[in-house]
Short mmCIF file of C-alpha atoms and ligand atoms in Angstrom, two decimals:
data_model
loop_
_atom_site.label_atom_id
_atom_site.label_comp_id
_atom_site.label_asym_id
_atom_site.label_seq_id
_atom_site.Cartn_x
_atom_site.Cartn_y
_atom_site.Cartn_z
CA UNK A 122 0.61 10.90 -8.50
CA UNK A 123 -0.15 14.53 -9.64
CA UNK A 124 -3.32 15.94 -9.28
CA UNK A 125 -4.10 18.17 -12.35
CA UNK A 126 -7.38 20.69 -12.38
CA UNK A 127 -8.03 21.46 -15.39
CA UNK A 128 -10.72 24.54 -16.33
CA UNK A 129 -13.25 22.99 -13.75
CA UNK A 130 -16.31 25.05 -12.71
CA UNK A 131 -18.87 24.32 -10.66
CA UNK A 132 -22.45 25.30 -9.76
CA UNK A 133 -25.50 25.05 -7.62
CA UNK A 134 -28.80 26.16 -9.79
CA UNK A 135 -27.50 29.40 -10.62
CA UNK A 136 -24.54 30.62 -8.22
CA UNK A 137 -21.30 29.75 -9.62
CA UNK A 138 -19.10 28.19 -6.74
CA UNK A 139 -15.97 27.25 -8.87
CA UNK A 140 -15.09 29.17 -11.64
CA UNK A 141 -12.73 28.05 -13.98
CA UNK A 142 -10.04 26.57 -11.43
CA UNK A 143 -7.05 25.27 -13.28
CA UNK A 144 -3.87 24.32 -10.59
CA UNK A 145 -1.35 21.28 -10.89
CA UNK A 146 0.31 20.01 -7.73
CA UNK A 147 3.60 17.48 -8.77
CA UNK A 148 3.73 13.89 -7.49
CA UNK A 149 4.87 14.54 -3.78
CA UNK A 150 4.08 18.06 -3.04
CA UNK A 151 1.95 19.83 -1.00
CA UNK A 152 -0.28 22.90 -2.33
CA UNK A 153 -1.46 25.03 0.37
CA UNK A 154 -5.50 26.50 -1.17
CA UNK A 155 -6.15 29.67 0.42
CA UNK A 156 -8.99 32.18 0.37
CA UNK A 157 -11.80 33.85 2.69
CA UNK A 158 -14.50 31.88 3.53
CA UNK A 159 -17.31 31.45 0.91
CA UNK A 160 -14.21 31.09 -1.77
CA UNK A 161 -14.94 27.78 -2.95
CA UNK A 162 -12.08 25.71 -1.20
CA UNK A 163 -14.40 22.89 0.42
CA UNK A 164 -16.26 23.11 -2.99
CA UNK A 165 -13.21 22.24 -5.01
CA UNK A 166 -11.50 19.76 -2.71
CA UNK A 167 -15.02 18.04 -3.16
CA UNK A 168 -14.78 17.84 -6.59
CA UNK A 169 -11.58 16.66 -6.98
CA UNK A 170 -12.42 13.41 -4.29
CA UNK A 171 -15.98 13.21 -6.64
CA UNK A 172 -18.12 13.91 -3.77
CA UNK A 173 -19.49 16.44 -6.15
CA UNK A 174 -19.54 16.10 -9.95
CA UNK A 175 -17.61 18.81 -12.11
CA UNK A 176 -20.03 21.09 -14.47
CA UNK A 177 -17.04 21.36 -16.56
CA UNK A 178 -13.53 21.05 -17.06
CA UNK A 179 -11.25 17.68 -16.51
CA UNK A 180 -9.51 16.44 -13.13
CA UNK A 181 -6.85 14.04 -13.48
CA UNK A 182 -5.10 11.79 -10.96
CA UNK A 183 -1.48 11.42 -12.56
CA UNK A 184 -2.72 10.66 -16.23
CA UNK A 185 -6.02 9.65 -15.37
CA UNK A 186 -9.40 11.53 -15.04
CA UNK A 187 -11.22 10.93 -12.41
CA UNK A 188 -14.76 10.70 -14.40
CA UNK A 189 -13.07 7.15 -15.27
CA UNK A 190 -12.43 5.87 -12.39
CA UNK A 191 -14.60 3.19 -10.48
CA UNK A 192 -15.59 4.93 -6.96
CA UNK A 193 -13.79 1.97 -5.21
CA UNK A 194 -10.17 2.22 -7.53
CA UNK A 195 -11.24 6.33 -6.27
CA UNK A 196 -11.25 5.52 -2.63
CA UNK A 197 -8.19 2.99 -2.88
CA UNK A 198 -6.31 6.17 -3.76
CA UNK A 199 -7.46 9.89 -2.65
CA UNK A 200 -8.18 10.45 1.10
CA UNK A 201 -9.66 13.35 2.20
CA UNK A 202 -10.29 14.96 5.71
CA UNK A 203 -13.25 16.96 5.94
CA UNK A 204 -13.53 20.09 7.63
CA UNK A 205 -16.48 18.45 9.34
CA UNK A 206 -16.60 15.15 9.51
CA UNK A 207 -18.43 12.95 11.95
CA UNK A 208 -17.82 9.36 12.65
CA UNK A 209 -20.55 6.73 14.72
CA UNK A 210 -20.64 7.67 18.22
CA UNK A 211 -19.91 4.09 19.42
CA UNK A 212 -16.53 3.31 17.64
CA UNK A 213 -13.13 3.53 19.58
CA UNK A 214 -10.41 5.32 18.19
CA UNK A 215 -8.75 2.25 17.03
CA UNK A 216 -11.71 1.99 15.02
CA UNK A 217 -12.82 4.62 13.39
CA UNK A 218 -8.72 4.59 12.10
CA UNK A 219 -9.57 1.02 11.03
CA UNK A 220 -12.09 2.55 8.73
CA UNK A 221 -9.88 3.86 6.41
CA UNK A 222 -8.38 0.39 5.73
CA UNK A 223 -12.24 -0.39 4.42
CA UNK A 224 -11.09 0.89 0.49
CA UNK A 225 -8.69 -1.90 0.27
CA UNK A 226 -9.93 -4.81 1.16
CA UNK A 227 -12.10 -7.37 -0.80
CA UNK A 228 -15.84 -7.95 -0.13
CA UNK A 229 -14.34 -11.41 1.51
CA UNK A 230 -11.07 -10.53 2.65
CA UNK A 231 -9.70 -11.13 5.84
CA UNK A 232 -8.23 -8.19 8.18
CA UNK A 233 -4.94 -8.79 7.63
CA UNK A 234 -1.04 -7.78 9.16
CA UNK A 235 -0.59 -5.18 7.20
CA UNK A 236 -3.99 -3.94 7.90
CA UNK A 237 -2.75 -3.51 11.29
CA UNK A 238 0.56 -2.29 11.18
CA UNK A 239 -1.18 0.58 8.69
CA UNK A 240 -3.46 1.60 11.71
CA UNK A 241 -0.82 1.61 14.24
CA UNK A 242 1.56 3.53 12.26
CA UNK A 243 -1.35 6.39 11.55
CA UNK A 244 -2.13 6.27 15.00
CA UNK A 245 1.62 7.02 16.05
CA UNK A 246 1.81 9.39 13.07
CA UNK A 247 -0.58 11.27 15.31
CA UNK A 248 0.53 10.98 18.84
CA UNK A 249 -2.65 8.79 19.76
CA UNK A 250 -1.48 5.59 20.13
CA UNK A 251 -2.22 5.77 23.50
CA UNK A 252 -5.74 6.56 23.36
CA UNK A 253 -6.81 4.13 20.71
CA UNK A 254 -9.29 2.41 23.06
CA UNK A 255 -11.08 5.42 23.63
CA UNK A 256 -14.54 6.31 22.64
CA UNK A 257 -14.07 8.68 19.87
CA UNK A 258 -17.24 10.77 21.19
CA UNK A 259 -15.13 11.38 24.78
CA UNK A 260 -12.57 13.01 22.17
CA UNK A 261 -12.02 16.88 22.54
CA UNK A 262 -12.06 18.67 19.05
CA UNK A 263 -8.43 18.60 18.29
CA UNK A 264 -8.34 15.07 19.37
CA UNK A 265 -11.03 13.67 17.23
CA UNK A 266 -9.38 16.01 14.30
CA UNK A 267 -6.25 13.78 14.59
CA UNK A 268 -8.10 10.67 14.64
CA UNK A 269 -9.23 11.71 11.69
CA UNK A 270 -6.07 12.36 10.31
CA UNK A 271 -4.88 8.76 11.25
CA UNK A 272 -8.02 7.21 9.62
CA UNK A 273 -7.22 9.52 6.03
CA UNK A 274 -3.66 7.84 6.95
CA UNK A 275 -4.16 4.55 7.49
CA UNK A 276 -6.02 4.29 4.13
CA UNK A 277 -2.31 4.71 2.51
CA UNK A 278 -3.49 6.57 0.03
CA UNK A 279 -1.37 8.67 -3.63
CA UNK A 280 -3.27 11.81 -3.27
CA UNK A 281 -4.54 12.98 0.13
CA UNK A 282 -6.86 16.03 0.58
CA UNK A 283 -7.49 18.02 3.89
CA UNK A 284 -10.02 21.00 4.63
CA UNK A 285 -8.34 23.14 7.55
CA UNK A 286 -6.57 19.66 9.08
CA UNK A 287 -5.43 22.17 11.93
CA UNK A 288 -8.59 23.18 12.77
CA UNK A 289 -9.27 23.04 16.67
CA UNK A 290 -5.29 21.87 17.00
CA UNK A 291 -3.22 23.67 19.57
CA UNK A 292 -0.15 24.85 18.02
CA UNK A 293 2.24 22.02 18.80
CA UNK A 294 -0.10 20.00 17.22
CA UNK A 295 -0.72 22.63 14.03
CA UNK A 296 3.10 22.03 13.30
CA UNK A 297 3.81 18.30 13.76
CA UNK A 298 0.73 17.93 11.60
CA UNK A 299 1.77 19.97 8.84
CA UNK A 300 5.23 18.55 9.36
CA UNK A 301 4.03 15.47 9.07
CA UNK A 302 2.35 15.95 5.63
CA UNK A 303 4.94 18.15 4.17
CA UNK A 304 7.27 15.35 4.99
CA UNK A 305 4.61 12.26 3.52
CA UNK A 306 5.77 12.63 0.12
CA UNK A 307 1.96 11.93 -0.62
CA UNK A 308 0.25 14.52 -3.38
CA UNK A 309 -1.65 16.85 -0.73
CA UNK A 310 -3.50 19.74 -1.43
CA UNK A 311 -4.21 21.45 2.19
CA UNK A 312 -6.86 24.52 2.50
CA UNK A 313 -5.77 26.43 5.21
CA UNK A 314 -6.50 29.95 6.79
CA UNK A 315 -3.21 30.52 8.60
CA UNK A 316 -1.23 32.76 5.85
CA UNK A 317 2.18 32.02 7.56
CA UNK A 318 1.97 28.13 8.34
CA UNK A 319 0.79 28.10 5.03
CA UNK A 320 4.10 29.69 3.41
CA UNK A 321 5.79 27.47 6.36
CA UNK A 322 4.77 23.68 5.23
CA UNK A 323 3.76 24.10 1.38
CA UNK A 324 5.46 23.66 -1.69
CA UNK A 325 2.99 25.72 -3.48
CA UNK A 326 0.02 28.33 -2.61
CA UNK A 327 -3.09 28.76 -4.79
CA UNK A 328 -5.46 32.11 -3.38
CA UNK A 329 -8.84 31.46 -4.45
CA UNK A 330 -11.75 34.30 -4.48
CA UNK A 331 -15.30 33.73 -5.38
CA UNK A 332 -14.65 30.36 -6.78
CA UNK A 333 -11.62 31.75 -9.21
CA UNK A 334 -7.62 31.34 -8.63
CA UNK A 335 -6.23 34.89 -8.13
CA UNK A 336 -2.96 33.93 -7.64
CA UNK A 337 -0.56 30.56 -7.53
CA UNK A 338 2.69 30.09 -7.49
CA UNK A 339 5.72 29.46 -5.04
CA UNK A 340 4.76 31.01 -1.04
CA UNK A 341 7.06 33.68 -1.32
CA UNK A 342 5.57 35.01 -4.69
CA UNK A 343 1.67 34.82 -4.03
CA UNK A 344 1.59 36.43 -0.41
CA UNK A 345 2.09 39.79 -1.35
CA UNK A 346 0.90 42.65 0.74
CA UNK A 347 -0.59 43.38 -2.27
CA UNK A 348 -2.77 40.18 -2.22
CA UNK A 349 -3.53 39.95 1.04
CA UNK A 350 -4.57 43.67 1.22
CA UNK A 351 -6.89 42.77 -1.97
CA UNK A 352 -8.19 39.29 -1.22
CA UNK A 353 -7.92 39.53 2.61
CA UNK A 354 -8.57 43.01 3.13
CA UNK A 355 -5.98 43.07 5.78
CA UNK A 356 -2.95 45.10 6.19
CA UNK A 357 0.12 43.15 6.62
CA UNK A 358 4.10 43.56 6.42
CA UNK A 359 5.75 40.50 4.99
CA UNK A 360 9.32 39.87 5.60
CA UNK A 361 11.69 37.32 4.83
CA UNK A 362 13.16 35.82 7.94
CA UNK A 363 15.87 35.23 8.66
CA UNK A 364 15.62 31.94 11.05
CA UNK A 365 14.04 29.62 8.10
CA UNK A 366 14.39 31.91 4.90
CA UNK A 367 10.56 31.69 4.79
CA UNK A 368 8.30 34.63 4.88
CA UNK A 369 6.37 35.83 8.15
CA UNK A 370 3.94 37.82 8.02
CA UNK A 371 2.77 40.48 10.38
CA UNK A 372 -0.91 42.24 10.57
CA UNK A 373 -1.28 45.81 11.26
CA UNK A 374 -4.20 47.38 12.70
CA UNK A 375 -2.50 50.83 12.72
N1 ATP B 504 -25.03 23.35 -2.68
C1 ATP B 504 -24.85 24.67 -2.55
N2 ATP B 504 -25.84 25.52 -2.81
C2 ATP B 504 -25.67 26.86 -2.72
N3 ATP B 504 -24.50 27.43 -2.35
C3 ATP B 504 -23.48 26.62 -2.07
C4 ATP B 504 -23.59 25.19 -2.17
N4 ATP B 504 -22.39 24.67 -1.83
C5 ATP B 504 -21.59 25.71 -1.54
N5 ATP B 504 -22.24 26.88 -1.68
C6 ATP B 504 -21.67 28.23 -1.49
O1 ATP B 504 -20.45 28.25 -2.19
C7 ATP B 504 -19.52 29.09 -1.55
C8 ATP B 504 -18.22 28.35 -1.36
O2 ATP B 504 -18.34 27.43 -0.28
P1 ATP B 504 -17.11 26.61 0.26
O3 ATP B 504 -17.60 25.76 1.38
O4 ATP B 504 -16.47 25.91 -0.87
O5 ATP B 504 -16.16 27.77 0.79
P2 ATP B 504 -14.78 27.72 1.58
O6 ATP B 504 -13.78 28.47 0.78
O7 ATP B 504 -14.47 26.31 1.92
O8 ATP B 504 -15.12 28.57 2.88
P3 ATP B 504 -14.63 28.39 4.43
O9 ATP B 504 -13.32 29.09 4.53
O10 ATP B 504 -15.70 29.13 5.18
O11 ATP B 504 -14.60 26.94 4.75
C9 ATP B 504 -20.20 29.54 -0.26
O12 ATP B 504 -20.69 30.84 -0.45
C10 ATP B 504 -21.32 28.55 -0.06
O13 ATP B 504 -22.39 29.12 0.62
MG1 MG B 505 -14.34 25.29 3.67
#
């Protein structure tokens, strides 16, 4: 489904952490949220999975706002990776990507087929099929980062949210994971710090500072050495290249 934000602020006491946000990501596309840190990303990827509750504006999943939904039709369909998360020291990693299948199944339902070929699949989705017996708390980072990935997987969900999924991932692993969600066809919305996998693996890029969209739009038109100069405070030569047709960008210290 789409996910559509729609004028949605948010605040703690006094300090206004989201600002007015208002981006739409189609059915099937991925939206890249950039920004420095402090810019409200984690904030509004929170709101939109109702981990926090919107001081105003209106988030809807395809037609529906999210202030209607039950928390359980919620977790049935939005999956979200945190950019911390922590799991029970004691589970393997078979089962902590078992937990995602929790959302969809009945107080009294049996664990079922389908249940498993969901976890499998996620856990081949991520290259750790063969470590699923492995205590998740023997994981390095990047590991446990992909298990995490499989569990947000395995809950098959429409609309699937990540905070820095390539966090702690060596670059092999950065790409095949962004490949992998670029190539979902799930509703993502991905906050990321690396400008150029960014423009790489998303349909879309929103640039958020202090809590406010600066600028959205197709890769190509928001990374500007204009923007990043302003938002970044970096120097930088974008070019279009010529192996993918994307743009690369290049930092100058000179
Ligand atoms: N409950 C809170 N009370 C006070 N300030 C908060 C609260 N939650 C978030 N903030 C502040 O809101 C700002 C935005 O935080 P957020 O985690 O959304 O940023 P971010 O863009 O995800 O940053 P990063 O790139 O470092 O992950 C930060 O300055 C943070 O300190
Ligand atoms: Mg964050």
């Amino acid at each position: 489904m789409s996910i559509t934000i729609d004028a949605v602020s948010f605040a703690a006491g006094d300090a206004v952490i989201v600002n007015g946000v208002s981006l739409t990501v189609e059915k099937g596309k991925v939206l890249g949220l950039l920004g420095p840190n402090g810019s409200g990303k984690s904030s509004l990827l929170r709101l939109i999975c109702r981990l926090r509750k919107v001081r105003s504006g209106v988030i809807r999943l395809g037609e529906e706002d999210i202030a209607s939904l039950s928390r359980a039709a919620l977790a049935r369909r939005i999956a979200f990776v945190e950019q911390q998360s922590t799991t029970e020291t004691q589970l393997t990693v078979r089962d902590v990507v078992r937990l995602g299948r929790t959302p969809h199944r009945g107080l009294l339902a049996p664990w079922g087929a389908e249940d498993d070929a969901a976890v499998e699949e996620a856990l081949v989705s991520v290259g750790m099929q063969a470590r699923a017996g492995q205590l998740w708390q023997t994981l390095s980072g990047g590991e446990r980062q992909r298990v995490h990935i499989a569990r947000s997987l395995a809950q098959a969900p429409s609309e699937l949210l990540l905070d820095e999924p390539t966090n702690h991932l060596d670059i092999q692993h950065q790409l095949d994971i962004l490949a992998l969600i670029s190539r979902l066809g799930i509703t993502a919305i991905v906050a990321l710090h690396d400008l150029n996998l960014a423009a790489m693996f998303c349909d879309s890029l929103a640039v958020l500072e202090k809590g406010a969209v600066v600028a959205a739009g197709a890769p190509e038109a928001v990374l500007t050495e204009d923007l990043i100069a302003r938002v970044f405070g970096v120097r930088a030569h974008v070019q279009k290249s010529a192996v993918h047709g994307r743009h690369h960008i290049q930092y100058r210290m000179d």
